[in-house]
mmCIF file of C-alpha atoms in Angstrom:
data_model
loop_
_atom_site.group_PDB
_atom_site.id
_atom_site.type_symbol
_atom_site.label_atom_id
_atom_site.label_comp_id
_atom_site.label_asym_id
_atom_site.label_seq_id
_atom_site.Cartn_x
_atom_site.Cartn_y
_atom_site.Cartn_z
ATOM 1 C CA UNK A 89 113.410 127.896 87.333
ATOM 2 C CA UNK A 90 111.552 126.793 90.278
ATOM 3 C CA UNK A 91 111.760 129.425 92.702
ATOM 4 C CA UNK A 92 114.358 127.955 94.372
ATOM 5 C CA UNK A 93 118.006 128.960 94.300
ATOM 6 C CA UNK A 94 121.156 127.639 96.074
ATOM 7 C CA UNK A 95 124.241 128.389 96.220
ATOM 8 C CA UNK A 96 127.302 127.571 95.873
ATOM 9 C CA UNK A 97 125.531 125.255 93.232
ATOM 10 C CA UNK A 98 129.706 123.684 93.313
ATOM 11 C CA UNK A 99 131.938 122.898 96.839
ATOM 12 C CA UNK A 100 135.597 121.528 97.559
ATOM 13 C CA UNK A 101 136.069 121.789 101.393
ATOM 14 C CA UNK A 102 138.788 119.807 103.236
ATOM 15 C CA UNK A 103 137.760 117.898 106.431
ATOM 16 C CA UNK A 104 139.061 120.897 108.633
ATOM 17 C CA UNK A 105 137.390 123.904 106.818
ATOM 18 C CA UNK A 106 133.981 125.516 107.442
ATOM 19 C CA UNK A 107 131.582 126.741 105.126
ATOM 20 C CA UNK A 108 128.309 127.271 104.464
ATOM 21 C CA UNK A 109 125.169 126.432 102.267
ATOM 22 C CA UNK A 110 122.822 128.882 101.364
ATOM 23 C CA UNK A 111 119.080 128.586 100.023
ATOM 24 C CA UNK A 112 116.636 131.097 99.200
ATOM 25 C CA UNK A 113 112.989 130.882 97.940
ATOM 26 C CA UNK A 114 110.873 133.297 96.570
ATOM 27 C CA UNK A 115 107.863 131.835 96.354
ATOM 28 C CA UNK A 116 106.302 132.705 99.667
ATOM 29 C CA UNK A 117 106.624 129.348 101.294
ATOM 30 C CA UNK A 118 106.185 128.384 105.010
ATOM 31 C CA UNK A 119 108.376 125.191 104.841
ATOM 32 C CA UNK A 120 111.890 124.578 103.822
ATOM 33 C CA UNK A 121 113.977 121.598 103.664
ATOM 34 C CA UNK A 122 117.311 120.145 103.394
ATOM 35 C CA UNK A 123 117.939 116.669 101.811
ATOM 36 C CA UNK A 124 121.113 114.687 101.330
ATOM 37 C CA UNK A 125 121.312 113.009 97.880
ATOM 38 C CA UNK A 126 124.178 110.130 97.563
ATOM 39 C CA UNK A 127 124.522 107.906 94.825
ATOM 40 C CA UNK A 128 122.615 104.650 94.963
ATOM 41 C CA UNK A 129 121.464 105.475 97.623
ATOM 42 C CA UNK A 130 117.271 107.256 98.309
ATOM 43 C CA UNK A 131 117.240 110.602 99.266
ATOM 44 C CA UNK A 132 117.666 111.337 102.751
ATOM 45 C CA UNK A 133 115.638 113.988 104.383
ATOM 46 C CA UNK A 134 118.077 115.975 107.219
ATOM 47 C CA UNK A 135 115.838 118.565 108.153
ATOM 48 C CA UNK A 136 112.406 120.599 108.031
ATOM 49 C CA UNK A 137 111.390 123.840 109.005
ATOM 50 C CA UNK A 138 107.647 124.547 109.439
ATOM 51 C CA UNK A 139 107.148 128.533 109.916
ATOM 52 C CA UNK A 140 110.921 128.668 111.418
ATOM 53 C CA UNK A 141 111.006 126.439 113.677
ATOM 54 C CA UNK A 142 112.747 122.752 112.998
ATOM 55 C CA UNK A 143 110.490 120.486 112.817
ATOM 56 C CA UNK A 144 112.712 117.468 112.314
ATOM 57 C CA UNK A 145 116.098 116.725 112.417
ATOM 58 C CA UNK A 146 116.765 112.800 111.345
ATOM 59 C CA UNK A 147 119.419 111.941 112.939
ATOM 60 C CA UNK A 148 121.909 113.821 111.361
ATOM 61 C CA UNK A 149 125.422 114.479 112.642
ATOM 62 C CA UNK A 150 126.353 117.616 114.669
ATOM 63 C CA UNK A 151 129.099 118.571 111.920
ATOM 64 C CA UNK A 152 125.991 119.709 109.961
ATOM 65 C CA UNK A 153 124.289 122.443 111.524
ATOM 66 C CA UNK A 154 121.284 123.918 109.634
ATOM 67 C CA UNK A 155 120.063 127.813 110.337
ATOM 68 C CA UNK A 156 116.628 128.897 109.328
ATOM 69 C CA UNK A 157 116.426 133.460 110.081
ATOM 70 C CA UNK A 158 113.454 133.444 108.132
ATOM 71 C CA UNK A 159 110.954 131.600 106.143
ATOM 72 C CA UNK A 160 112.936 132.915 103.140
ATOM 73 C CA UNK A 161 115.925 131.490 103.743
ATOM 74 C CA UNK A 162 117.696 128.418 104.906
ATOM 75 C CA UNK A 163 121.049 127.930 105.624
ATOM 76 C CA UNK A 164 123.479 124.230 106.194
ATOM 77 C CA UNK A 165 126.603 125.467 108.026
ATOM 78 C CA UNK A 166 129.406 122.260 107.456
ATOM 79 C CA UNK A 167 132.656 121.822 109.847
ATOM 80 C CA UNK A 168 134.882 118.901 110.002
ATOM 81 C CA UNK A 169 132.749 116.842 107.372
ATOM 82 C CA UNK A 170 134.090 113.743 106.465
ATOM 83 C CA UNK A 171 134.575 112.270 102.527
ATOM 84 C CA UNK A 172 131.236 110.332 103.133
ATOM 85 C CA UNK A 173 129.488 113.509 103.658
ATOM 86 C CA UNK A 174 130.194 114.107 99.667
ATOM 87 C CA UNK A 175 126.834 114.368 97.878
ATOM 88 C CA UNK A 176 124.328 116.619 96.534
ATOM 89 C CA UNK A 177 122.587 118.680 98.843
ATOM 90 C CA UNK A 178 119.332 119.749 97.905
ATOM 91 C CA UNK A 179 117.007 122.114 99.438
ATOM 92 C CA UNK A 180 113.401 122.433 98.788
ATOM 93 C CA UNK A 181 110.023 124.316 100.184
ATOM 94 C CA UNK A 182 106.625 123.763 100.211
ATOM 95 C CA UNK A 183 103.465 126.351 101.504
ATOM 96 C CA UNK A 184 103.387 124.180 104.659
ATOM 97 C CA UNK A 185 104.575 120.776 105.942
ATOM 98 C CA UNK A 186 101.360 118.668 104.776
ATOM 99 C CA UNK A 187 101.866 115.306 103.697
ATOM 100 C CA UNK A 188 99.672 116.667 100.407
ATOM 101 C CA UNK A 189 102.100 119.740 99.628
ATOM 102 C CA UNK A 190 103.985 119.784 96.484
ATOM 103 C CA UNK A 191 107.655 120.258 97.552
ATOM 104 C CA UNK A 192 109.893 122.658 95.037
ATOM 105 C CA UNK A 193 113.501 121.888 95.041
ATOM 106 C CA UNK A 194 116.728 123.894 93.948
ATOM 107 C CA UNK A 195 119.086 122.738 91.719
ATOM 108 C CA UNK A 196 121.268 121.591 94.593
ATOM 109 C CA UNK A 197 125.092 122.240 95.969
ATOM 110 C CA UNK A 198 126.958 119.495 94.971
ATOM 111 C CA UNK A 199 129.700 118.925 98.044
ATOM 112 C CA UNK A 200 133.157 117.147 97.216
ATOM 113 C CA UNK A 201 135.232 116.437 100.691
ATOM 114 C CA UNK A 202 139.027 115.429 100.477
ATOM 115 C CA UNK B 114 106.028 101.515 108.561
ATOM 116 C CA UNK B 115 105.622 103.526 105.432
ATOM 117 C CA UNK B 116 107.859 102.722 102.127
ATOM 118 C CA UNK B 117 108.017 103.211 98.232
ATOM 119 C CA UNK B 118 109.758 101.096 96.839
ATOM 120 C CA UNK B 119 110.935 101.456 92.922
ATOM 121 C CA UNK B 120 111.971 98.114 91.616
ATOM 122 C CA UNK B 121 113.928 99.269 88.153
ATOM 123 C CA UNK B 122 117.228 100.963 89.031
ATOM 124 C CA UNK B 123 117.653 101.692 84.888
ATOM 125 C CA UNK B 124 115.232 101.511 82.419
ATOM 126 C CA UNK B 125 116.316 101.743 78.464
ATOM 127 C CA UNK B 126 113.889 102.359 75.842
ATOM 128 C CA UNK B 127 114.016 103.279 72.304
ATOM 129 C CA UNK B 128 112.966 107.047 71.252
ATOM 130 C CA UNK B 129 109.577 106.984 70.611
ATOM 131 C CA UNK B 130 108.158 103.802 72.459
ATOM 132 C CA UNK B 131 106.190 103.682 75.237
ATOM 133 C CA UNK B 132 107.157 103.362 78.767
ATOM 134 C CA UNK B 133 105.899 102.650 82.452
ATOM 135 C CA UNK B 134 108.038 103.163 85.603
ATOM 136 C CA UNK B 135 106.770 101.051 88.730
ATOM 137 C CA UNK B 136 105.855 102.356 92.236
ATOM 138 C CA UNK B 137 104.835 100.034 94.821
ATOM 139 C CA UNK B 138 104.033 101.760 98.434
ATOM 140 C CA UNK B 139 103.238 100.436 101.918
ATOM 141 C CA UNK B 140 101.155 102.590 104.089
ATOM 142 C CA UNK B 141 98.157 101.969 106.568
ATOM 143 C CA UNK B 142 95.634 104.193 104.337
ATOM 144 C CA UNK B 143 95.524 105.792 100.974
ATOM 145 C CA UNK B 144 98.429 108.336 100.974
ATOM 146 C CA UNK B 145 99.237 111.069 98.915
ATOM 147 C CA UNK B 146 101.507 109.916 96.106
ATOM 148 C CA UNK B 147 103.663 112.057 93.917
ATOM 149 C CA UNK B 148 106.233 111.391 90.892
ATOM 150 C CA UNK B 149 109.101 114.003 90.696
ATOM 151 C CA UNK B 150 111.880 113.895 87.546
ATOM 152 C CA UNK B 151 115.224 114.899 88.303
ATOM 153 C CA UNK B 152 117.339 115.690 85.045
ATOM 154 C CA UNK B 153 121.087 115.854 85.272
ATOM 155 C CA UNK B 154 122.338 118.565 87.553
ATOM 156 C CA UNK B 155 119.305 119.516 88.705
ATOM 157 C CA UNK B 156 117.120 119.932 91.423
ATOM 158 C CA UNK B 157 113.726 117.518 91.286
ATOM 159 C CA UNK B 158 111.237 118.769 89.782
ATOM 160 C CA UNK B 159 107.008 117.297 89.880
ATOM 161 C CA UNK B 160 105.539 115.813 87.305
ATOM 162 C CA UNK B 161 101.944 114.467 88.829
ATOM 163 C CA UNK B 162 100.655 113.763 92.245
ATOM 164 C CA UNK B 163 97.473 112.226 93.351
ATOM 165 C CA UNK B 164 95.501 112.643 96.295
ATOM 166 C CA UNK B 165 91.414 111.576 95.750
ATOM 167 C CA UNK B 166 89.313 111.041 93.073
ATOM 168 C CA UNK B 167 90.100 109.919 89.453
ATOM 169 C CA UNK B 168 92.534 106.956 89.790
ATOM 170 C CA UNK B 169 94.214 108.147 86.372
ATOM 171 C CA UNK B 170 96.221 111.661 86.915
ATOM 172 C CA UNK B 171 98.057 113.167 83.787
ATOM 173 C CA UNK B 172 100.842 115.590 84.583
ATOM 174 C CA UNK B 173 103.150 117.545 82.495
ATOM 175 C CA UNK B 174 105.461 116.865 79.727
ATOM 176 C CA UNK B 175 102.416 113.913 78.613
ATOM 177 C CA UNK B 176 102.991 112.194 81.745
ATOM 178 C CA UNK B 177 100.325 110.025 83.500
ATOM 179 C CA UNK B 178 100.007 107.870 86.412
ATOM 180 C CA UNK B 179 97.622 105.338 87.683
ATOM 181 C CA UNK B 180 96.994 104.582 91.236
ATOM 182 C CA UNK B 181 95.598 101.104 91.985
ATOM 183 C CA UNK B 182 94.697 100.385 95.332
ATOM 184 C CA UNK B 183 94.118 96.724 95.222
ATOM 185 C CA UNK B 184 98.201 96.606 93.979
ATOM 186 C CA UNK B 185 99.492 99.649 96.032
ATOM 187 C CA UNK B 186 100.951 100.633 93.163
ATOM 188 C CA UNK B 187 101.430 104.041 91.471
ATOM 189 C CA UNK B 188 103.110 103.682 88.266
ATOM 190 C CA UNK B 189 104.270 106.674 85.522
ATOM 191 C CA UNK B 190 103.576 106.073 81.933
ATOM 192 C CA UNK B 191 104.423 107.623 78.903
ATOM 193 C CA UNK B 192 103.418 106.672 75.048
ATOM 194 C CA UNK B 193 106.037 107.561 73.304
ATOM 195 C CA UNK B 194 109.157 109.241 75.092
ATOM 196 C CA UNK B 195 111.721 111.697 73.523
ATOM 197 C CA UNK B 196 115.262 111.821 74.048
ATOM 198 C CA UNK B 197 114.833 114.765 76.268
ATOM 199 C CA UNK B 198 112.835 112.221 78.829
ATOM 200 C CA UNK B 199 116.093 110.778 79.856
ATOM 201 C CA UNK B 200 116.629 111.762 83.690
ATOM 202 C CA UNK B 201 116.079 110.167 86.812
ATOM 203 C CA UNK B 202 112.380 109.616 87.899
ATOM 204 C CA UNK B 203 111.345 109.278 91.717
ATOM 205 C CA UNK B 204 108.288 108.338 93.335
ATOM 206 C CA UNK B 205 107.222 109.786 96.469
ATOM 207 C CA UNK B 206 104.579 108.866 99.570
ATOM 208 C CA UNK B 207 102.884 111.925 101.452
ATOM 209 C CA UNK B 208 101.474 110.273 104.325
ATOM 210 C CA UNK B 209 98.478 112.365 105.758
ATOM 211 C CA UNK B 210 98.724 114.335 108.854
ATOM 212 C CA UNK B 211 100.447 117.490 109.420
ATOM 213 C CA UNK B 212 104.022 117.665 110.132
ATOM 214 C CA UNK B 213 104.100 114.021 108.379
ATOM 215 C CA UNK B 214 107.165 113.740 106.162
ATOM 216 C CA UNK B 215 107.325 112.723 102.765
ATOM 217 C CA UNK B 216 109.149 109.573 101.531
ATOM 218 C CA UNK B 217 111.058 109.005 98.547
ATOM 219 C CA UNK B 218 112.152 105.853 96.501
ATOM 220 C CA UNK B 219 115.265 105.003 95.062
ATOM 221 C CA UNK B 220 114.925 106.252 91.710
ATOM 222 C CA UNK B 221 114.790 104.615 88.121
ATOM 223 C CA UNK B 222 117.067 106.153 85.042
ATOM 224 C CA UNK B 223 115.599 105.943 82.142
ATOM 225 C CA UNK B 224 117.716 105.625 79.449
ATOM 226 C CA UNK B 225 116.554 106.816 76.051
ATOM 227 C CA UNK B 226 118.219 105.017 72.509
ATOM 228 C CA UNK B 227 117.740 107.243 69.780
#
């Protein structure tokens, strides 16, 4: 248990559906993250929030749209994904966004698109 | 630009042998450098992470890492591993500056033989 909890840890969407992924932490962090994991391939970094405000967005696609209400919380909202957006989706948090801070992850949402 | 590069995608080695995971990392100064485990379904978790000082860093679960400077290299070592070491092992550049973003590798497997 790292502090770190996400949920739905498990997601079937079709290409036309919306939902949403949800990640708390609870261990009085500043920064919060969401990665993409794919196999073979290195983790991706989508986005950062330092103190609620995104601080980096690489790139990714509009049909991922992240949400951030509080330095508790951080949310991925998902419409019309496509089958390559299947992966694990981790999120993770850190006190601030230092190069030297210790990030702690959740146990990720892992996405399935048909 | 910065880059970690892990050159073993799978490592096997038999219950109670030793083992060393390689990191090699390309950066313009000293970063901060970090190895995180990642067992199956779950999030990634830290094992070590060095910043100054003592080149030789020990981290949980009898983990250590050496960071050579003349080799840019970083790599994990264990002297004998147990079955329950078997997970996927990533290591990670902090470059240093705020808002700086941290940057994984690929990953290694390790594969434990009883």
């Amino acid at each position: 248990e790292t502090g770190v909890t996400q949920t739905p840890r498990h997601l079937v969407m079709g290409m036309t559906n919306k939902k949403s992924l949800k990640c708390e932490q609870h261990l009085g962090h500043n920064a919060m993250y969401w990665y993409k994991q794919s196999a073979k391939k290195p983790l991706e970094l989508m986005f950062v929030y330092n103190f609620k405000e995104q601080t980096e967005n690489n790139s990714v696609p509009s049909r991922f749209s992240p949400e951030c209400p509080n330095s508790s919380h951080l949310f991925l909202h998902l419409h019309t994904l496509q089958p390559e957006d299947s992966a694990l989706y981790l999120c993770a948090s850190s006190q601030e966004q230092r190069g030297e801070e210790t990030q702690y992850f959740g146990p990720g949402t892992r996405l399935l698109v048909l | 630009a910065q880059s970690v590069t892990q050159p073993d995608i799978h490592i096997t080695v038999s219950e109670g042998a030793s083992l060393e995971l390689r990191c090699n990392y390309s950066y313009g100064a000293t970063p901060y450098l970090f190895w995180y485990v990642q067992s199956p379904g779950q999030g990634l978790q830290l094992l070590l992470k060095y910043f100054s000082g003592d080149t030789l860093v020990q981290g949980i679960k009898g983990f250590e890492a050496e960071f050579k400077r003349s080799q840019s290299s970083f790599n994990l070592r264990k002297p004998s591993v147990h079955w329950s070491d078997a997970a996927e092992y990533f290591c990670a550049v902090g470059p240093k500056g705020r808002d700086d973003k941290i940057i994984f590798g690929k990953g290694t497997r390790l594969h434990i033989l009883p």
